[in-house]
Amino acid sequence: MLLINCPYCGERPEPEFVYGGQAHIARPTDPRACSDQQWADYLYLRDNVKGVHNERWRHTHGCGRFFNALRDTTTDRFLATYEVGHEPPATLKGAHS
Amino acid sequence: MSQPWRTPAGGRINRHRELRFTFDGRELTGYEGDTLASALLANGVHLVGRSFKYHRPRGILSAGPEEPNAIVTVRRDAARVTPDLRATEVPLYAGLDAISQNRWPSLGVDVGAINNLLSPFIPAGFYYKTFMWPRGAWRSLYEPKIRAAAGLGRAPEQPDPDTYATRFAHCDVLVVGAGPAGIAAARASAKRGVRVILCDEQPQFGGSLLAEPSASTALIEGQPAEQWLSASLKELASLPEVTLLSRTTAFGYFPHNFVGLSERLTDHLDSVRPGQPRERLWQVRAKEVILATGALERPLVFPGNDRPGILLAGAARTYLNQYGVMPGRRAVLLTACDAAYRAALDLRSAGVEIAAIIDVRERADGALPEAARRAGLTVHSNATVVGTVGSQRVKAIRVARLDGSGAPQGSIERIACDALLMSAGYTPSVHLFSQSRGKLVWNDAQQTFLPGEPAERTHCAGACRGVFGLAAAIEDGRGAAARAGGDVSGSSKMPEPAAGEFGGILGALPQPAGKPVVKAFVDWQNDVTSKDLALAAREGFRSIEHVKRYTTTGMATDQGKTSNLNALAIVAGEIGKRIPEVGLTTFRMPYTPVTFGSFAAYTRGELFDPVRTTPTHEWAVRRGAVFEDVGLWKRARYFPRKDESMHAAVQRECLAVRNGCGMFDASTLGKIEVVGKDAVTFMNRLYINSWSNLAVGRCRYGILLRDDGFIMDDGVVARIAEDRFHVTTTTGGAAAVLGMMEDFLQTEWRDLQVWLTSTSEQWSVIAVQGPKSREVIAGLVEGVDLSNAALAHMGVAHGRICGVPMRLFRVSFTGELGFEINVPADYGQSVWEAIYAAGQAHGITPYGTEAMHVLRAEKGFIIVGQDTDGTVTPHDAGLAWAIGKSKSDFVGKRALERPAMQSIERKQLVGLLTGAPHVVLEEGAQLIASAQHRLGERPIGHVTSSYYSATLGRSIAMAMVRGGRARQGETLYVLADGQPVPVQVTSPVFYDPQGTRLNA
Amino acid sequence: MQRFSGLTLLRRGLSGQRGWQPQWRRAEPKPSYDAIIVGGGGHGLGAAYYLAKEHGLRRIAVVEKGWIGGGNTGRNTTIIRSNYLFDESAALYDHSVKLWETLSQELNYNVMFSQRGVMMLAHTVHDVQVSKRHIYANRANGVDNEWLSPDEARRICPLLKVDDIRFPVMGAAFQARGGTARHDAVAWGFARAADALGVDIIENCEVTGFLRDSNGAVAGIETSRGVIRAPRIGVSAAGHTSVLLRMVDVRMPLESYPLQALVSEPVKPIFPCVVMSNTIHAYISQSDKGEMVIGAGTDAYTSYTQRGGLHISRHALEAICELFPMFRRLRMMRAWGGIVDVTPDRSPIIAKTPVPGLYVNCGWGTGGFKATPGAANLLAWTIAHDDPHPINAPFTIERFRDGELIDEAAAAAVAH
């Protein structure tokens, strides 16, 4: 049971949250301009990173808000959590492996 | 004489309270404070179990959780039967009834011991090489025999009457292990005033101190050890921020410093109050964890090392000093470390004859060996044991000298004894540290794995990180507490280990050359010998994980606590690698076995999952309703009258709705209030429908897709105001729909000013349906003109009913004139009862979900999740008309444009009519095109809904069929049980296709 | 290959079980092969075996970054069944069950396939509908599956509690041909048989990159033990598939989740079949050794840690204790975690990739063990023919683009 730092509420246990998958996957603004492949990529392709993963959580049983997190999927340690619409902390970004 | 092997005095048992107990029916006595093992030894009982594979007689090897041999079943009553318990961990209580396991007909005479004779033919992994012929015999013959021979105790067959508790706890410092290091760490932490939890698996705190003789002269902080212990515990107990948990095992170390503790509450009690929990699962989130888990003594691997009477030296010392029990009258110590000499010295002081001390090391010249010599004990260094004598108890050992190369040489001396104490040295207990994913590092000096870089906020102290000796452990405990408190000045560097005192050797003792015929056990419980390990290595199993799995070493209920390092060393020797190159198997939870019941704790029966009930639930219960589970909800399925079958009740309820009036509790439907100036934009983007043109006061049937184009949910949506929608969802879909709405709103469409509120629990929804429904409610409703002109089908109005504010929907899921009355949930039951009373004159009939399903099927209305399955598009379900054609986008729209989604071969919703009107098709039955099914011919569809319609006087069915809409009029065949049934494909709307009734 | 039988065991018993050869050689990587399988689990070893056995390839290597069978092959609850809903799935899984039925003889290695029967409980009206749809669909596809009333279910599994529980049992679907097998033996048996056909099994060999030729086709792998060339490479790496395919710039519709399982201490035989409940999330069987083997669910988040949360294993035991209240007194002996690669439609991918010469077998989610021989057999076919077998033809990567999902999970979706 992870301990997750909601940017709005502070540290709370995992059962209060719902995992929201990879972060920063924007729905194409003009779906009609997408090819079938591009649309499928948006729907289904995920980085599935082994390492630092950019992901979303929702504090469903708390403030109800979505937020983003950086978590190392090889240790499950959180490096940061941050609000929707923000970029991840620059120092931690892009540590894909 | 009772308890002939008990010392006249001493130990931490309560000699004033004698307890009677039985072992295999034999009546024995022990004392309060005994374990079953110590009580058995006090009675001279050494034969307590049979091994897993060879059924070898086995005694008590250890005095703690590492015990591989002394495994018993304890029976408190007919239902409270617990198999596979370690006698060394079972607290004695008055009337304890223990039974040995894995033997027939008796422990002394066990037919299974024939396996011991067959052992040359059944080495490690033998079952992979045989039992393959004839093919069917594995299942019918071999496997049942193997299964019958395997297993240990018998599982209880009656439901467990005990209860189990759980709680969450938070602390600043969790200290695991209340030995000297742990107690020192807890005290030092508590001094800082922070919240401390100190837990220990034993009933008493003190750890290794408990095994010290009462006359011990050891000093801690200037006090005698015993005095220090009681003063420390008194101090800790007095501090409000300190929680002390004895009989509590830290069994699992999970991410983010989350630790599972299992506290045993009643197994030591003579009798248990009803409802008193047996165990409590503590789920502890600790800021810092200090592991002071000590070390476990390793046995030595030599031929015949498994006879009853052979035990670990430290265990012998524990039995003597903690329990006042002598493990024998004439003992031999076989050791590879100095620390074990204490056992010989203590036993000697208690009057046990020490026949010899065999030290396998070249020289034994430390302080303890010297002390032994001074006490007149004979020490043979540079010697080994090459065999033991005895059957159900050791009688003698055979000793050989080692030559310069370390090989046995010369004559073999036989030394008579009734106890053999052995010690290969101590293995730090790194289990929890490893579970936390801390790195284990091989330490050459100590020849063991020690904690390296931690993965969590973890600090190790004392023997579990290779710091042995009382003074050093205390110092280390304090140091760990300082580090946990953020003091970085203290060094975490380890003091130099005292050479030889605890280190010892790994692997098997040297044996004479030639073919050994006697087994030298490495894993006692699973009967894995050094020969098995060598065989595995010869057969190419070189990773330790492979060896473990092939030989099953370390996989018994003790999980290799005494065997893992020895096995590793033997394998390393066989394949010529260094131990760290062979690797260490991963430590996994639980440290020691944990009762299933304590994981489940309160979560049983009604508390297994919350029960959601609607406001009319009690009313329905009183009316004898039969309920069904839908998600967490209890929904009334039908309301049988006396002796009425479901079928009859459903027909009656359906006809009542069609001919008069029925009422139905639709409160379980999900309800979401969508509010804000951009509410209509939001709805347009989300649902397939167009919402811009929905007037205030009107409703529309909404369909929600996932972005892959498949139907996710549906429901009636009402426009309450320009900026306000009342959205209903399916019962099961409510949470997912709200989650999806929030997702889009918060992360994609952050520009929209919309607020979402779940109102599912706020509104009670009473559906009043049928031609008489208007008349029924007319007298109760205020402020709403119910006429067709004022409130047409799919209209919504505000007003009051029975004086209660309501949202009144003129909607129908039955095809009849109908209303869905939304009132605040607190008034749900009273309004329901008022409507029921008012409806009496019109024969109002409560109906349940089953009738609802039939009524809607007669109208061809789908149920998401029944007629759809996550692979159905609006086109497939015949709902393309609902799509807002002018919208450039909505969730799922792009996906619907893919070619495969347009295929006319997709499954489409149709109706089916059987030739014989009373034949009701099986739901889920498959459809084929020809009257005879050929194997391998793939079905072209399946029946999704099927009922007997009393209204129509015949059966009806809905189905998803490939290219179904174009097949109307065709005859297909339904494949279920028996012969295929011919059916005609029709429209899915069976009743009132023009909708004149619902517009009435 | 040294033959295994009761007789050889007896004969060698007379000489102290000496003379057994290594079950597979410790092969050193050669510079090149005709085909390489990346991943030494049951699926990968099996693919190598079938490539050699059925398609005549001789120069084959299996590279495994750790020890063979150490991934999900050795970390599952060993349940085997083929009662999947969609025709494509039923064909795929039943292909595997048929291979299981003769696998011990085929490999001369007792994989202990035990057709104990798999019982899948229905707790709600919706469950009953879904179960029956499965049963009728299975039968139409020649896959055995039958409906049991609660009493009939209890006749097969007398310990099962069907009443007075939060979600009473309304019946069950029962596949008698389903069962369990010994997971390690499958890896070792395939390894031994493949080795005997000349396959090189290279352990402790981690793939760090792929070689491409001028046309973009795959030409070999870079590993921790050097470069190994081959024109055809099959990736059978379960949870690590995304990581590997990323090396050739192919993103996969996969996410890797932790999946936990646990066993009790061993007890004498008491549990005759496999019992599963999708509604309350539990599955249980008894191993030959006597342990109750219990599967838990996946954690909510992706992870490569091979461990999961306490609340997940608690949830599994809550369900087990609800259905089998006598088991509350049993004790958890060992728990472990694997990494399962999950596709959006919960069906696997056995297919060509966009990179010529590179093939993939992945996406088995929580159910890959049962498919071991079948998936291996079909991956071998696909590699050998550079084209899928009709059975795995629907299980492409492109099905997601085209919307032709084989959605086993959604098919059981609950709404109302």
CSV table of C-alpha atoms in Angstrom, one decimal, chain B residues 52 79-82 84-85 102 120-121 123 126-132 135 138-139 143 147-156 158-160 162 164 166 254-255 278 281 283 435 437 526 535 538-543 545-546 549-550 555-557 559 588-590 593-597 599-601 603-605 608-611 628-629 631-632 634 637 706 730-732 863-866 869-871 898 900 922-926 933 935 938-939 942 976-977, chain C residues 4-6 9-10 13-14 16-18 20-24 26 67-68 74-75 86-88 91 101-102 104-105 108-110 112-116 124-126 129 132-133 136-137 139-142 166-168 170 182-185 188 203 262 264-270 272 280 286-290 294 305-308 310 313-314 317-319 321-322 325-336 400-405 407 410-411 413 415-416:
chain,number,residue,atom,x,y,z
B,52,PHE,CA,7.8,-34.7,4.7
B,79,ALA,CA,-13.6,-26.6,14.7
B,80,ARG,CA,-10.6,-24.9,16.1
B,81,VAL,CA,-8.1,-27.3,14.6
B,82,THR,CA,-4.8,-25.7,13.4
B,84,ASP,CA,1.3,-27.3,10.8
B,85,LEU,CA,2.2,-25.4,14.0
B,102,ASN,CA,2.3,-37.0,8.6
B,120,PRO,CA,17.9,-44.3,-3.4
B,121,PHE,CA,15.2,-44.4,-6.1
B,123,PRO,CA,16.0,-38.5,-5.1
B,126,PHE,CA,12.3,-37.9,-9.2
B,127,TYR,CA,8.7,-37.2,-10.0
B,128,TYR,CA,9.7,-35.2,-13.1
B,129,LYS,CA,11.3,-38.4,-14.5
B,130,THR,CA,8.5,-40.9,-14.1
B,131,PHE,CA,4.8,-41.5,-13.7
B,132,MET,CA,4.3,-40.6,-17.4
B,135,ARG,CA,-0.8,-41.2,-20.0
B,138,TRP,CA,-1.0,-39.5,-13.7
B,139,ARG,CA,-4.4,-38.2,-12.9
B,143,GLU,CA,-1.1,-38.1,-8.6
B,147,ARG,CA,-0.9,-36.1,-2.9
B,148,ALA,CA,-1.9,-38.5,-0.2
B,149,ALA,CA,1.7,-39.0,0.8
B,150,ALA,CA,2.4,-35.2,0.7
B,151,GLY,CA,0.8,-32.5,2.7
B,152,LEU,CA,1.6,-32.2,6.4
B,153,GLY,CA,-1.4,-31.8,8.8
B,154,ARG,CA,-5.0,-32.1,8.0
B,155,ALA,CA,-6.9,-28.9,7.2
B,156,PRO,CA,-9.8,-28.1,9.4
B,158,GLN,CA,-15.4,-26.9,9.9
B,159,PRO,CA,-15.9,-23.2,9.5
B,160,ASP,CA,-13.5,-21.3,11.8
B,162,ASP,CA,-12.8,-17.5,15.7
B,164,TYR,CA,-9.8,-11.7,13.8
B,166,THR,CA,-7.1,-5.6,12.3
B,254,PHE,CA,5.9,-3.3,2.0
B,255,PRO,CA,6.7,-0.2,0.0
B,278,ARG,CA,-7.7,-14.6,18.0
B,281,LEU,CA,-3.2,-7.7,12.0
B,283,GLN,CA,-0.8,-2.4,9.4
B,435,GLN,CA,11.7,-7.8,1.8
B,437,ARG,CA,14.2,-4.4,-1.2
B,526,ASN,CA,11.6,-31.2,3.1
B,535,LEU,CA,22.5,-34.2,-7.9
B,538,ARG,CA,25.1,-32.4,-11.7
B,539,GLU,CA,21.8,-32.2,-13.6
B,540,GLY,CA,22.7,-28.6,-14.6
B,541,PHE,CA,20.7,-26.7,-12.0
B,542,ARG,CA,23.2,-24.0,-11.2
B,543,SER,CA,21.2,-21.0,-10.2
B,545,GLU,CA,16.7,-20.5,-7.6
B,546,HIS,CA,16.8,-23.6,-9.8
B,549,ARG,CA,12.9,-25.3,-7.0
B,550,TYR,CA,14.3,-28.7,-8.2
B,555,MET,CA,10.6,-24.3,0.4
B,556,ALA,CA,9.2,-25.9,3.5
B,557,THR,CA,7.1,-24.1,6.1
B,559,GLN,CA,11.2,-21.2,4.4
B,588,ARG,CA,9.5,-12.9,0.6
B,589,MET,CA,6.7,-12.2,3.0
B,590,PRO,CA,5.7,-13.6,5.4
B,593,PRO,CA,3.3,-18.1,8.4
B,594,VAL,CA,0.4,-15.8,9.1
B,595,THR,CA,-3.2,-17.0,9.6
B,596,PHE,CA,-5.5,-16.3,6.6
B,597,GLY,CA,-8.2,-15.2,9.0
B,599,PHE,CA,-5.6,-11.0,6.7
B,600,ALA,CA,-9.4,-11.2,6.2
B,601,ALA,CA,-10.1,-9.9,9.7
B,603,THR,CA,-14.1,-8.6,6.2
B,604,ARG,CA,-16.7,-11.4,6.2
B,605,GLY,CA,-20.4,-11.8,5.6
B,608,PHE,CA,-17.3,-8.5,3.1
B,609,ASP,CA,-18.5,-5.7,0.9
B,610,PRO,CA,-20.7,-2.9,2.0
B,611,VAL,CA,-24.4,-3.5,1.4
B,628,GLU,CA,-30.6,-9.8,-6.2
B,629,ASP,CA,-27.1,-8.4,-5.8
B,631,GLY,CA,-22.8,-4.4,-7.6
B,632,LEU,CA,-23.1,-3.6,-3.9
B,634,LYS,CA,-29.6,-5.2,-3.0
B,637,ARG,CA,-36.0,-8.9,-7.9
B,706,ARG,CA,-15.5,5.1,-24.5
B,730,THR,CA,-26.8,2.6,-15.1
B,731,THR,CA,-26.6,1.2,-11.6
B,732,GLY,CA,-23.2,-0.4,-12.1
B,863,ILE,CA,-29.6,-3.0,-21.0
B,864,VAL,CA,-26.0,-2.0,-21.1
B,865,GLY,CA,-23.9,-4.9,-19.9
B,866,GLN,CA,-26.5,-7.5,-20.8
B,869,ASP,CA,-20.7,-6.4,-23.8
B,870,GLY,CA,-18.1,-3.7,-24.3
B,871,THR,CA,-17.7,-4.5,-28.0
B,898,ARG,CA,-12.7,3.2,-38.5
B,900,ALA,CA,-14.1,-2.2,-39.2
B,922,GLU,CA,-31.5,-19.8,-23.0
B,923,GLU,CA,-29.7,-16.5,-22.5
B,924,GLY,CA,-26.2,-16.8,-23.8
B,925,ALA,CA,-27.3,-19.5,-26.3
B,926,GLN,CA,-25.5,-19.4,-29.6
B,933,HIS,CA,-24.2,-27.5,-36.1
B,935,LEU,CA,-18.1,-28.8,-34.9
B,938,ARG,CA,-18.4,-20.6,-35.6
B,939,PRO,CA,-21.7,-19.2,-34.3
B,942,HIS,CA,-25.9,-15.1,-29.3
B,976,ALA,CA,-28.0,-24.5,-26.3
B,977,ASP,CA,-28.8,-27.8,-24.7
C,4,PHE,CA,13.5,-40.4,-18.2
C,5,SER,CA,11.4,-43.3,-16.9
C,6,GLY,CA,10.7,-45.2,-13.7
C,9,LEU,CA,15.3,-44.0,-12.1
C,10,LEU,CA,15.5,-47.5,-10.6
C,13,GLY,CA,19.2,-45.6,-8.0
C,14,LEU,CA,21.4,-48.6,-7.7
C,16,GLY,CA,23.6,-43.5,-6.2
C,17,GLN,CA,21.8,-41.5,-8.9
C,18,ARG,CA,25.0,-40.9,-10.6
C,20,TRP,CA,22.5,-38.2,-14.9
C,21,GLN,CA,23.5,-35.6,-17.5
C,22,PRO,CA,22.7,-31.9,-17.2
C,23,GLN,CA,19.1,-31.4,-18.3
C,24,TRP,CA,20.3,-28.7,-20.6
C,26,ARG,CA,25.2,-24.3,-20.3
C,67,TRP,CA,17.6,-18.0,-15.1
C,68,ILE,CA,15.1,-19.9,-17.2
C,74,GLY,CA,7.6,-19.7,-12.0
C,75,ARG,CA,5.4,-17.1,-10.5
C,86,PHE,CA,-14.8,-15.3,-28.0
C,87,ASP,CA,-14.3,-17.9,-30.7
C,88,GLU,CA,-10.8,-16.7,-31.4
C,91,ALA,CA,-9.5,-21.7,-30.4
C,101,GLU,CA,-2.8,-33.2,-22.6
C,102,THR,CA,0.2,-35.0,-24.1
C,104,SER,CA,4.6,-34.9,-20.5
C,105,GLN,CA,4.9,-37.7,-23.1
C,108,ASN,CA,9.5,-37.0,-21.7
C,109,TYR,CA,9.3,-34.8,-18.6
C,110,ASN,CA,6.4,-35.1,-16.1
C,112,MET,CA,2.1,-33.0,-13.9
C,113,PHE,CA,-0.8,-31.8,-15.9
C,114,SER,CA,-3.7,-32.6,-13.7
C,115,GLN,CA,-7.2,-32.2,-15.3
C,116,ARG,CA,-8.8,-31.5,-12.0
C,124,THR,CA,-25.2,-12.6,-9.5
C,125,VAL,CA,-27.9,-12.8,-12.2
C,126,HIS,CA,-25.4,-11.1,-14.5
C,129,GLN,CA,-25.9,-14.8,-17.9
C,132,LYS,CA,-24.0,-19.4,-19.7
C,133,ARG,CA,-23.0,-17.4,-22.7
C,136,TYR,CA,-22.8,-22.2,-25.0
C,137,ALA,CA,-20.1,-20.4,-26.9
C,139,ARG,CA,-19.6,-25.9,-26.6
C,140,ALA,CA,-20.2,-24.5,-30.1
C,141,ASN,CA,-16.4,-24.3,-30.4
C,142,GLY,CA,-15.9,-27.9,-29.1
C,166,ARG,CA,-22.3,-11.7,1.0
C,167,PHE,CA,-22.6,-12.8,-2.6
C,168,PRO,CA,-24.3,-16.3,-2.5
C,170,MET,CA,-25.9,-19.0,-7.9
C,182,ARG,CA,3.8,-28.0,-12.4
C,183,HIS,CA,5.1,-24.7,-13.6
C,184,ASP,CA,8.9,-25.1,-13.2
C,185,ALA,CA,8.7,-28.5,-14.9
C,188,TRP,CA,12.7,-27.4,-17.6
C,203,GLU,CA,21.2,-17.8,-19.3
C,262,LEU,CA,0.5,-16.9,-2.3
C,264,SER,CA,-0.6,-21.8,2.5
C,265,GLU,CA,1.4,-24.3,4.5
C,266,PRO,CA,0.8,-27.8,3.0
C,267,VAL,CA,-2.1,-29.9,4.2
C,268,LYS,CA,-3.4,-33.3,3.3
C,269,PRO,CA,-5.5,-33.5,0.1
C,270,ILE,CA,-8.8,-31.6,0.7
C,272,PRO,CA,-10.3,-31.5,-5.6
C,280,ILE,CA,-15.2,-11.5,-5.7
C,286,GLN,CA,-4.3,-27.3,-4.1
C,287,SER,CA,-0.8,-28.2,-5.3
C,288,ASP,CA,0.5,-31.7,-5.4
C,289,LYS,CA,2.6,-30.8,-2.4
C,290,GLY,CA,-0.5,-29.9,-0.4
C,294,ILE,CA,-4.2,-18.6,-4.2
C,305,THR,CA,9.1,-4.5,-8.8
C,306,GLN,CA,7.7,-8.0,-8.7
C,307,ARG,CA,5.8,-7.2,-5.5
C,308,GLY,CA,2.5,-5.7,-4.7
C,310,LEU,CA,-0.7,-5.9,1.3
C,313,SER,CA,-3.3,-10.0,-1.0
C,314,ARG,CA,-5.6,-9.3,1.9
C,317,LEU,CA,-7.7,-13.9,1.3
C,318,GLU,CA,-10.9,-12.1,2.2
C,319,ALA,CA,-12.6,-13.7,-0.7
C,321,CYS,CA,-12.2,-17.0,3.6
C,322,GLU,CA,-15.6,-16.0,2.6
C,325,PRO,CA,-14.5,-20.3,6.1
C,326,MET,CA,-12.6,-23.4,7.3
C,327,PHE,CA,-9.5,-22.0,5.6
C,328,ARG,CA,-9.4,-19.0,7.9
C,329,ARG,CA,-7.1,-21.1,10.2
C,330,LEU,CA,-4.7,-22.0,7.4
C,331,ARG,CA,-1.6,-19.8,7.2
C,332,MET,CA,0.1,-18.0,4.5
C,333,MET,CA,3.5,-19.6,4.0
C,334,ARG,CA,4.9,-17.6,1.0
C,335,ALA,CA,3.7,-14.8,-1.2
C,336,TRP,CA,5.4,-13.5,-4.4
C,400,PHE,CA,-6.3,-2.1,-32.0
C,401,ARG,CA,-6.0,0.3,-34.9
C,402,ASP,CA,-8.8,-1.5,-36.7
C,403,GLY,CA,-11.1,-1.8,-33.7
C,404,GLU,CA,-11.2,-5.6,-34.0
C,405,LEU,CA,-10.7,-6.2,-30.3
C,407,ASP,CA,-12.3,-8.1,-25.5
C,410,ALA,CA,-15.3,-6.2,-21.5
C,411,ALA,CA,-17.3,-9.3,-22.3
C,413,ALA,CA,-18.4,-6.2,-17.9
C,415,ALA,CA,-23.6,-2.5,-15.7
C,416,HIS,CA,-27.4,-2.5,-15.5
